[in-house]
C-alpha cells in the first residue's frame, strides 16, 4: 500500500508551518518541516565559521546531521544532533543564510535522503519549497499557498513580535522579497507551483478557513 503523502509548498510567510503542523496533528501523520533542515545547516555552518561558498565543508556537516521534530500539542521544537535549536534558527538572518546555502545543487542533493527518511507509516505532511515538485513528486495531494507580499510580511512581523523579536516592517518586507526572489530564481529546485497542485490564496482567509479548505481538498 502507498503511504499517504501530502505536500504543502509556498514562499515565506504564507502560513505553511501553521497549516502543516495542524494537519499533521489532526490526521496523526508524520511531519517534515524542510526549511528547518536548511536552517539547521545554516546555523551549524555559522557556528563553525564556515563560509556559505565553502560547499565541501557544508556538505560534510550534512553527512552527520540528525534532525527530529517535537510536535506535541502544537508545540514545535527542532532537535538537531540532540540539541534544541528552535530559538537559534528562528530568525531572519538564519533564514537568509539558509536561502543562500540552499541554492547550491550539491547541498540540496546531500539533503534529499534525510528529507525522504521522514516518510514512514502512516504517512507524511511535508512542507517547504520543493516538496511537491521534487522531493515527493509522487505525492497524492499537493497544496501550494500564496499571499501578497504585504500580507506575508505583516504575518511574519506579528509572528516574530510574539516571540519577542523586533524587526522593522519595511526591513522585513525587503528581506522576504529578497529571499523569495532568490528561492524562485535559483537553477536547482526553484520554488514553483507543481502542475497538479491545489492553489490557495490565503490573503483574505483566516488560519481556520485555510485549514478547512485544505481538509476538503484532501478528503475529495
Ligand atoms: O521555510 P523556511 O522559511 O524555514 O526556509 C528557509 C529557507 O530554506 C528558504 O528561504 C529556502 C530554503 N528552503 C529550500 O530551499 N527548500 C525547502 N524545501 C525549504 C526551505
PDB file of C-alpha atoms and ligand atoms in Angstrom:
ATOM      1  CA  UNK A   1       0.000   0.000   0.000  1.00  0.00           C
ATOM      2  CA  UNK A   2       1.247   3.503  -0.828  1.00  0.00           C
ATOM      3  CA  UNK A   3       1.792   5.806   2.141  1.00  0.00           C
ATOM      4  CA  UNK A   4      -0.310   8.940   2.245  1.00  0.00           C
ATOM      5  CA  UNK A   5       1.926  11.907   1.415  1.00  0.00           C
ATOM      6  CA  UNK A   6       0.573  15.452   1.486  1.00  0.00           C
ATOM      7  CA  UNK A   7       2.885  18.267   0.406  1.00  0.00           C
ATOM      8  CA  UNK A   8       2.492  21.950   1.241  1.00  0.00           C
ATOM      9  CA  UNK A   9       4.712  24.409  -0.614  1.00  0.00           C
ATOM     10  CA  UNK A  10       4.874  28.169  -0.961  1.00  0.00           C
ATOM     11  CA  UNK A  11       7.029  31.225  -0.295  1.00  0.00           C
ATOM     12  CA  UNK A  12       7.952  32.554   3.157  1.00  0.00           C
ATOM     13  CA  UNK A  13       5.193  33.892   5.356  1.00  0.00           C
ATOM     14  CA  UNK A  14       2.176  32.243   3.707  1.00  0.00           C
ATOM     15  CA  UNK A  15       1.350  30.161   6.788  1.00  0.00           C
ATOM     16  CA  UNK A  16       2.692  26.797   5.591  1.00  0.00           C
ATOM     17  CA  UNK A  17       4.122  25.946   9.014  1.00  0.00           C
ATOM     18  CA  UNK A  18       0.911  26.548  10.935  1.00  0.00           C
ATOM     19  CA  UNK A  19      -1.181  24.671   8.386  1.00  0.00           C
ATOM     20  CA  UNK A  20       1.201  21.714   8.088  1.00  0.00           C
ATOM     21  CA  UNK A  21       1.534  21.291  11.846  1.00  0.00           C
ATOM     22  CA  UNK A  22      -2.226  21.444  12.438  1.00  0.00           C
ATOM     23  CA  UNK A  23      -2.840  18.928   9.662  1.00  0.00           C
ATOM     24  CA  UNK A  24      -0.154  16.553  10.919  1.00  0.00           C
ATOM     25  CA  UNK A  25      -1.734  16.626  14.400  1.00  0.00           C
ATOM     26  CA  UNK A  26      -5.281  16.346  13.092  1.00  0.00           C
ATOM     27  CA  UNK A  27      -4.538  13.470  10.710  1.00  0.00           C
ATOM     28  CA  UNK A  28      -1.940  11.849  13.021  1.00  0.00           C
ATOM     29  CA  UNK A  29       0.686  11.831  10.286  1.00  0.00           C
ATOM     30  CA  UNK A  30       4.444  12.364  10.465  1.00  0.00           C
ATOM     31  CA  UNK A  31       5.660  15.900   9.914  1.00  0.00           C
ATOM     32  CA  UNK A  32       8.547  17.301   7.918  1.00  0.00           C
ATOM     33  CA  UNK A  33       9.481  20.971   8.069  1.00  0.00           C
ATOM     34  CA  UNK A  34      12.158  21.006   5.358  1.00  0.00           C
ATOM     35  CA  UNK A  35      13.032  24.674   5.898  1.00  0.00           C
ATOM     36  CA  UNK A  36      14.292  23.755   9.388  1.00  0.00           C
ATOM     37  CA  UNK A  37      16.778  21.360   7.840  1.00  0.00           C
ATOM     38  CA  UNK A  38      18.236  24.118   5.637  1.00  0.00           C
ATOM     39  CA  UNK A  39      18.173  26.474   8.627  1.00  0.00           C
ATOM     40  CA  UNK A  40      19.967  23.890  10.809  1.00  0.00           C
ATOM     41  CA  UNK A  41      22.748  23.575   8.205  1.00  0.00           C
ATOM     42  CA  UNK A  42      22.942  27.374   8.025  1.00  0.00           C
ATOM     43  CA  UNK A  43      23.170  27.598  11.812  1.00  0.00           C
ATOM     44  CA  UNK A  44      25.809  24.868  12.175  1.00  0.00           C
ATOM     45  CA  UNK A  45      27.943  26.340   9.393  1.00  0.00           C
ATOM     46  CA  UNK A  46      27.829  29.743  11.041  1.00  0.00           C
ATOM     47  CA  UNK A  47      28.791  28.237  14.428  1.00  0.00           C
ATOM     48  CA  UNK A  48      31.798  26.605  12.803  1.00  0.00           C
ATOM     49  CA  UNK A  49      32.746  29.732  10.856  1.00  0.00           C
ATOM     50  CA  UNK A  50      32.224  28.041   7.509  1.00  0.00           C
ATOM     51  CA  UNK A  51      31.612  30.437   4.630  1.00  0.00           C
ATOM     52  CA  UNK A  52      28.431  29.986   2.607  1.00  0.00           C
ATOM     53  CA  UNK A  53      30.528  29.284  -0.501  1.00  0.00           C
ATOM     54  CA  UNK A  54      32.584  26.546   1.188  1.00  0.00           C
ATOM     55  CA  UNK A  55      30.329  23.809  -0.176  1.00  0.00           C
ATOM     56  CA  UNK A  56      32.668  20.942   0.707  1.00  0.00           C
ATOM     57  CA  UNK A  57      32.615  21.812   4.422  1.00  0.00           C
ATOM     58  CA  UNK A  58      28.898  22.476   4.380  1.00  0.00           C
ATOM     59  CA  UNK A  59      28.230  19.078   2.848  1.00  0.00           C
ATOM     60  CA  UNK A  60      30.404  17.405   5.470  1.00  0.00           C
ATOM     61  CA  UNK A  61      28.047  18.931   8.087  1.00  0.00           C
ATOM     62  CA  UNK A  62      25.040  17.416   6.352  1.00  0.00           C
ATOM     63  CA  UNK A  63      26.548  13.916   6.437  1.00  0.00           C
ATOM     64  CA  UNK A  64      26.290  13.755  10.250  1.00  0.00           C
ATOM     65  CA  UNK A  65      23.079  15.746  10.560  1.00  0.00           C
ATOM     66  CA  UNK A  66      20.450  14.227  12.816  1.00  0.00           C
ATOM     67  CA  UNK A  67      17.179  16.154  12.888  1.00  0.00           C
ATOM     68  CA  UNK A  68      13.920  15.425  14.610  1.00  0.00           C
ATOM     69  CA  UNK A  69      10.827  17.473  15.335  1.00  0.00           C
ATOM     70  CA  UNK A  70       8.787  17.553  18.528  1.00  0.00           C
ATOM     71  CA  UNK A  71       5.216  18.415  17.677  1.00  0.00           C
ATOM     72  CA  UNK A  72       3.207  17.835  20.870  1.00  0.00           C
ATOM     73  CA  UNK A  73       0.074  19.936  21.356  1.00  0.00           C
ATOM     74  CA  UNK A  74       1.034  22.362  18.614  1.00  0.00           C
ATOM     75  CA  UNK A  75       4.339  22.991  20.339  1.00  0.00           C
ATOM     76  CA  UNK A  76       7.086  22.791  17.769  1.00  0.00           C
ATOM     77  CA  UNK A  77      10.734  22.142  18.556  1.00  0.00           C
ATOM     78  CA  UNK A  78      13.641  21.315  16.293  1.00  0.00           C
ATOM     79  CA  UNK A  79      16.200  18.966  17.754  1.00  0.00           C
ATOM     80  CA  UNK A  80      19.473  18.859  15.855  1.00  0.00           C
ATOM     81  CA  UNK A  81      22.176  16.413  16.916  1.00  0.00           C
ATOM     82  CA  UNK A  82      20.344  16.073  20.277  1.00  0.00           C
ATOM     83  CA  UNK A  83      20.262  19.825  20.927  1.00  0.00           C
ATOM     84  CA  UNK A  84      17.150  22.040  20.870  1.00  0.00           C
ATOM     85  CA  UNK A  85      17.995  24.709  18.258  1.00  0.00           C
ATOM     86  CA  UNK A  86      14.462  26.089  17.777  1.00  0.00           C
ATOM     87  CA  UNK A  87      15.262  29.567  19.121  1.00  0.00           C
ATOM     88  CA  UNK A  88      18.643  29.727  17.395  1.00  0.00           C
ATOM     89  CA  UNK A  89      17.293  29.140  13.880  1.00  0.00           C
ATOM     90  CA  UNK A  90      14.105  31.148  14.182  1.00  0.00           C
ATOM     91  CA  UNK A  91      15.323  34.493  12.888  1.00  0.00           C
ATOM     92  CA  UNK A  92      15.622  36.210   9.525  1.00  0.00           C
ATOM     93  CA  UNK A  93      19.459  36.108   9.487  1.00  0.00           C
ATOM     94  CA  UNK A  94      19.427  32.331   9.702  1.00  0.00           C
ATOM     95  CA  UNK A  95      16.645  32.153   7.084  1.00  0.00           C
ATOM     96  CA  UNK A  96      18.649  34.310   4.678  1.00  0.00           C
ATOM     97  CA  UNK A  97      21.769  32.187   5.185  1.00  0.00           C
ATOM     98  CA  UNK A  98      19.633  29.055   4.644  1.00  0.00           C
ATOM     99  CA  UNK A  99      18.273  30.532   1.420  1.00  0.00           C
ATOM    100  CA  UNK A 100      21.815  31.260   0.148  1.00  0.00           C
ATOM    101  CA  UNK A 101      23.134  27.802   1.044  1.00  0.00           C
ATOM    102  CA  UNK A 102      20.059  26.068  -0.384  1.00  0.00           C
ATOM    103  CA  UNK A 103      20.688  27.456  -3.864  1.00  0.00           C
ATOM    104  CA  UNK A 104      23.657  25.075  -4.278  1.00  0.00           C
ATOM    105  CA  UNK A 105      22.875  21.860  -6.174  1.00  0.00           C
ATOM    106  CA  UNK A 106      25.260  19.653  -4.141  1.00  0.00           C
ATOM    107  CA  UNK A 107      23.928  20.896  -0.814  1.00  0.00           C
ATOM    108  CA  UNK A 108      20.389  20.152  -1.985  1.00  0.00           C
ATOM    109  CA  UNK A 109      21.393  16.679  -3.177  1.00  0.00           C
ATOM    110  CA  UNK A 110      23.066  15.941   0.152  1.00  0.00           C
ATOM    111  CA  UNK A 111      19.776  16.647   1.958  1.00  0.00           C
ATOM    112  CA  UNK A 112      17.425  14.565  -0.185  1.00  0.00           C
ATOM    113  CA  UNK A 113      17.727  11.294   1.764  1.00  0.00           C
ATOM    114  CA  UNK A 114      17.277  12.879   5.167  1.00  0.00           C
ATOM    115  CA  UNK A 115      14.073  14.561   3.943  1.00  0.00           C
ATOM    116  CA  UNK A 116      12.721  11.342   2.413  1.00  0.00           C
ATOM    117  CA  UNK A 117      13.516   9.431   5.610  1.00  0.00           C
ATOM    118  CA  UNK A 118      10.593  11.247   7.286  1.00  0.00           C
ATOM    119  CA  UNK A 119       8.180   9.359   5.049  1.00  0.00           C
ATOM    120  CA  UNK A 120       7.101   6.481   7.270  1.00  0.00           C
ATOM    121  CA  UNK A 121       3.872   4.766   8.285  1.00  0.00           C
ATOM    122  CA  UNK A 122       1.134   6.013   8.489  1.00  0.00           C
ATOM    123  CA  UNK A 123       2.130   8.869   6.156  1.00  0.00           C
ATOM    124  CA  UNK A 124       3.569  12.356   5.973  1.00  0.00           C
ATOM    125  CA  UNK A 125       2.778  16.046   5.809  1.00  0.00           C
ATOM    126  CA  UNK A 126       5.811  17.706   4.209  1.00  0.00           C
ATOM    127  CA  UNK A 127       6.193  21.457   3.911  1.00  0.00           C
ATOM    128  CA  UNK A 128       8.746  23.604   2.117  1.00  0.00           C
ATOM    129  CA  UNK A 129       9.588  24.900  -1.356  1.00  0.00           C
ATOM    130  CA  UNK A 130      10.105  21.760  -3.453  1.00  0.00           C
ATOM    131  CA  UNK A 131       8.162  19.094  -1.584  1.00  0.00           C
ATOM    132  CA  UNK A 132       5.556  18.509  -4.301  1.00  0.00           C
ATOM    133  CA  UNK A 133       7.786  19.381  -7.258  1.00  0.00           C
ATOM    134  CA  UNK A 134      10.932  17.372  -6.393  1.00  0.00           C
ATOM    135  CA  UNK A 135      11.288  15.553  -3.062  1.00  0.00           C
ATOM    136  CA  UNK A 136       7.843  13.892  -3.008  1.00  0.00           C
ATOM    137  CA  UNK A 137       6.911  14.340  -6.653  1.00  0.00           C
ATOM    138  CA  UNK A 138       4.586  11.313  -6.436  1.00  0.00           C
ATOM    139  CA  UNK A 139       2.540  12.666  -3.538  1.00  0.00           C
ATOM    140  CA  UNK A 140      -1.182  12.236  -3.995  1.00  0.00           C
ATOM    141  CA  UNK A 141      -2.134  15.648  -2.623  1.00  0.00           C
ATOM    142  CA  UNK A 142      -0.178  18.814  -3.323  1.00  0.00           C
ATOM    143  CA  UNK A 143      -1.091  22.155  -1.855  1.00  0.00           C
ATOM    144  CA  UNK A 144       0.500  25.460  -2.813  1.00  0.00           C
ATOM    145  CA  UNK A 145      -0.154  28.513  -0.635  1.00  0.00           C
ATOM    146  CA  UNK A 146       0.188  32.081  -1.898  1.00  0.00           C
ATOM    147  CA  UNK A 147      -0.263  35.562  -0.354  1.00  0.00           C
ATOM    148  CA  UNK A 148       0.567  39.109  -1.349  1.00  0.00           C
ATOM    149  CA  UNK A 149       3.967  40.464  -0.266  1.00  0.00           C
ATOM    150  CA  UNK A 150       2.406  42.909   2.172  1.00  0.00           C
ATOM    151  CA  UNK A 151       0.304  40.291   3.936  1.00  0.00           C
ATOM    152  CA  UNK A 152       3.224  37.864   4.128  1.00  0.00           C
ATOM    153  CA  UNK A 153       5.423  40.475   5.773  1.00  0.00           C
ATOM    154  CA  UNK A 154       2.685  41.538   8.189  1.00  0.00           C
ATOM    155  CA  UNK A 155       2.123  37.941   9.292  1.00  0.00           C
ATOM    156  CA  UNK A 156       5.816  37.253   9.726  1.00  0.00           C
ATOM    157  CA  UNK A 157       6.194  40.546  11.637  1.00  0.00           C
ATOM    158  CA  UNK A 158       3.424  39.522  14.048  1.00  0.00           C
ATOM    159  CA  UNK A 159       4.952  36.072  14.493  1.00  0.00           C
ATOM    160  CA  UNK A 160       8.405  37.456  15.284  1.00  0.00           C
ATOM    161  CA  UNK A 161       6.939  40.064  17.646  1.00  0.00           C
ATOM    162  CA  UNK A 162       5.124  37.334  19.579  1.00  0.00           C
ATOM    163  CA  UNK A 163       8.492  35.656  20.016  1.00  0.00           C
ATOM    164  CA  UNK A 164       9.958  38.897  21.351  1.00  0.00           C
ATOM    165  CA  UNK A 165      11.961  39.590  18.180  1.00  0.00           C
ATOM    166  CA  UNK A 166      11.686  43.189  16.978  1.00  0.00           C
ATOM    167  CA  UNK A 167      12.240  43.923  13.294  1.00  0.00           C
ATOM    168  CA  UNK A 168      11.010  46.939  11.335  1.00  0.00           C
ATOM    169  CA  UNK A 169       8.225  46.123   8.871  1.00  0.00           C
ATOM    170  CA  UNK A 170       9.842  47.794   5.802  1.00  0.00           C
ATOM    171  CA  UNK A 171      13.102  45.960   6.557  1.00  0.00           C
ATOM    172  CA  UNK A 172      11.211  42.665   6.853  1.00  0.00           C
ATOM    173  CA  UNK A 173       9.381  43.284   3.552  1.00  0.00           C
ATOM    174  CA  UNK A 174      12.746  43.815   1.872  1.00  0.00           C
ATOM    175  CA  UNK A 175      14.261  40.668   3.423  1.00  0.00           C
ATOM    176  CA  UNK A 176      11.313  38.475   2.497  1.00  0.00           C
ATOM    177  CA  UNK A 177      11.279  39.856  -1.071  1.00  0.00           C
ATOM    178  CA  UNK A 178      14.994  39.139  -1.474  1.00  0.00           C
ATOM    179  CA  UNK A 179      14.659  35.653  -0.047  1.00  0.00           C
ATOM    180  CA  UNK A 180      11.632  34.794  -2.186  1.00  0.00           C
ATOM    181  CA  UNK A 181      13.228  36.031  -5.387  1.00  0.00           C
ATOM    182  CA  UNK A 182      16.380  34.006  -4.615  1.00  0.00           C
ATOM    183  CA  UNK A 183      14.260  30.881  -3.937  1.00  0.00           C
ATOM    184  CA  UNK A 184      12.212  31.399  -7.126  1.00  0.00           C
ATOM    185  CA  UNK A 185      15.123  32.157  -9.434  1.00  0.00           C
ATOM    186  CA  UNK A 186      17.687  29.544  -8.356  1.00  0.00           C
ATOM    187  CA  UNK A 187      18.595  26.998 -11.031  1.00  0.00           C
ATOM    188  CA  UNK A 188      18.047  23.863  -8.975  1.00  0.00           C
ATOM    189  CA  UNK A 189      14.647  23.020  -7.477  1.00  0.00           C
ATOM    190  CA  UNK A 190      13.332  26.578  -7.532  1.00  0.00           C
ATOM    191  CA  UNK A 191      10.093  27.437  -5.823  1.00  0.00           C
ATOM    192  CA  UNK A 192       7.492  26.516  -8.466  1.00  0.00           C
ATOM    193  CA  UNK A 193       3.834  25.634  -8.387  1.00  0.00           C
ATOM    194  CA  UNK A 194       3.540  21.912  -9.212  1.00  0.00           C
ATOM    195  CA  UNK A 195       1.233  21.491 -12.228  1.00  0.00           C
ATOM    196  CA  UNK A 196      -1.089  19.224 -10.214  1.00  0.00           C
ATOM    197  CA  UNK A 197      -1.198  21.418  -7.097  1.00  0.00           C
ATOM    198  CA  UNK A 198      -4.271  22.838  -5.409  1.00  0.00           C
ATOM    199  CA  UNK A 199      -3.550  26.572  -5.021  1.00  0.00           C
ATOM    200  CA  UNK A 200      -4.929  28.533  -2.073  1.00  0.00           C
ATOM    201  CA  UNK A 201      -4.623  32.322  -1.994  1.00  0.00           C
ATOM    202  CA  UNK A 202      -4.530  32.951   1.758  1.00  0.00           C
ATOM    203  CA  UNK A 203      -4.755  36.778   1.689  1.00  0.00           C
ATOM    204  CA  UNK A 204      -8.360  37.033   2.800  1.00  0.00           C
ATOM    205  CA  UNK A 205      -8.588  33.782   4.717  1.00  0.00           C
ATOM    206  CA  UNK A 206      -8.150  33.011   8.409  1.00  0.00           C
ATOM    207  CA  UNK A 207      -5.951  30.100   9.512  1.00  0.00           C
ATOM    208  CA  UNK A 208      -9.106  28.054  10.206  1.00  0.00           C
ATOM    209  CA  UNK A 209     -10.502  28.788   6.754  1.00  0.00           C
ATOM    210  CA  UNK A 210      -7.262  27.689   5.077  1.00  0.00           C
ATOM    211  CA  UNK A 211      -7.303  24.543   7.232  1.00  0.00           C
ATOM    212  CA  UNK A 212     -10.931  23.739   6.266  1.00  0.00           C
ATOM    213  CA  UNK A 213     -10.286  24.301   2.551  1.00  0.00           C
ATOM    214  CA  UNK A 214      -7.237  22.050   2.668  1.00  0.00           C
ATOM    215  CA  UNK A 215      -9.065  19.299   4.520  1.00  0.00           C
ATOM    216  CA  UNK A 216     -11.889  19.385   1.973  1.00  0.00           C
ATOM    217  CA  UNK A 217      -9.359  19.033  -0.845  1.00  0.00           C
ATOM    218  CA  UNK A 218      -7.569  16.151   0.916  1.00  0.00           C
ATOM    219  CA  UNK A 219     -10.830  14.279   1.551  1.00  0.00           C
ATOM    220  CA  UNK A 220     -12.096  14.656  -2.006  1.00  0.00           C
TER     221      UNK A 220
HETATM  222  O1  LIG B   1      10.610  27.571   5.134  1.00  0.00           O
HETATM  223  P1  LIG B   1      11.758  28.414   5.733  1.00  0.00           P
HETATM  224  O2  LIG B   1      11.454  29.865   5.725  1.00  0.00           O
HETATM  225  O3  LIG B   1      12.166  27.915   7.080  1.00  0.00           O
HETATM  226  O4  LIG B   1      13.016  28.160   4.741  1.00  0.00           O
HETATM  227  C1  LIG B   1      14.246  28.831   4.883  1.00  0.00           C
HETATM  228  C2  LIG B   1      14.991  28.779   3.568  1.00  0.00           C
HETATM  229  O5  LIG B   1      15.371  27.425   3.281  1.00  0.00           O
HETATM  230  C3  LIG B   1      14.196  29.235   2.340  1.00  0.00           C
HETATM  231  O6  LIG B   1      14.287  30.620   2.126  1.00  0.00           O
HETATM  232  C4  LIG B   1      14.823  28.446   1.224  1.00  0.00           C
HETATM  233  C5  LIG B   1      15.294  27.170   1.880  1.00  0.00           C
HETATM  234  N1  LIG B   1      14.401  26.040   1.628  1.00  0.00           N
HETATM  235  C6  LIG B   1      14.563  25.375   0.429  1.00  0.00           C
HETATM  236  O7  LIG B   1      15.378  25.781  -0.394  1.00  0.00           O
HETATM  237  N2  LIG B   1      13.811  24.287   0.157  1.00  0.00           N
HETATM  238  C7  LIG B   1      12.896  23.840   1.027  1.00  0.00           C
HETATM  239  N3  LIG B   1      12.191  22.758   0.740  1.00  0.00           N
HETATM  240  C8  LIG B   1      12.691  24.534   2.251  1.00  0.00           C
HETATM  241  C9  LIG B   1      13.456  25.645   2.512  1.00  0.00           C
END
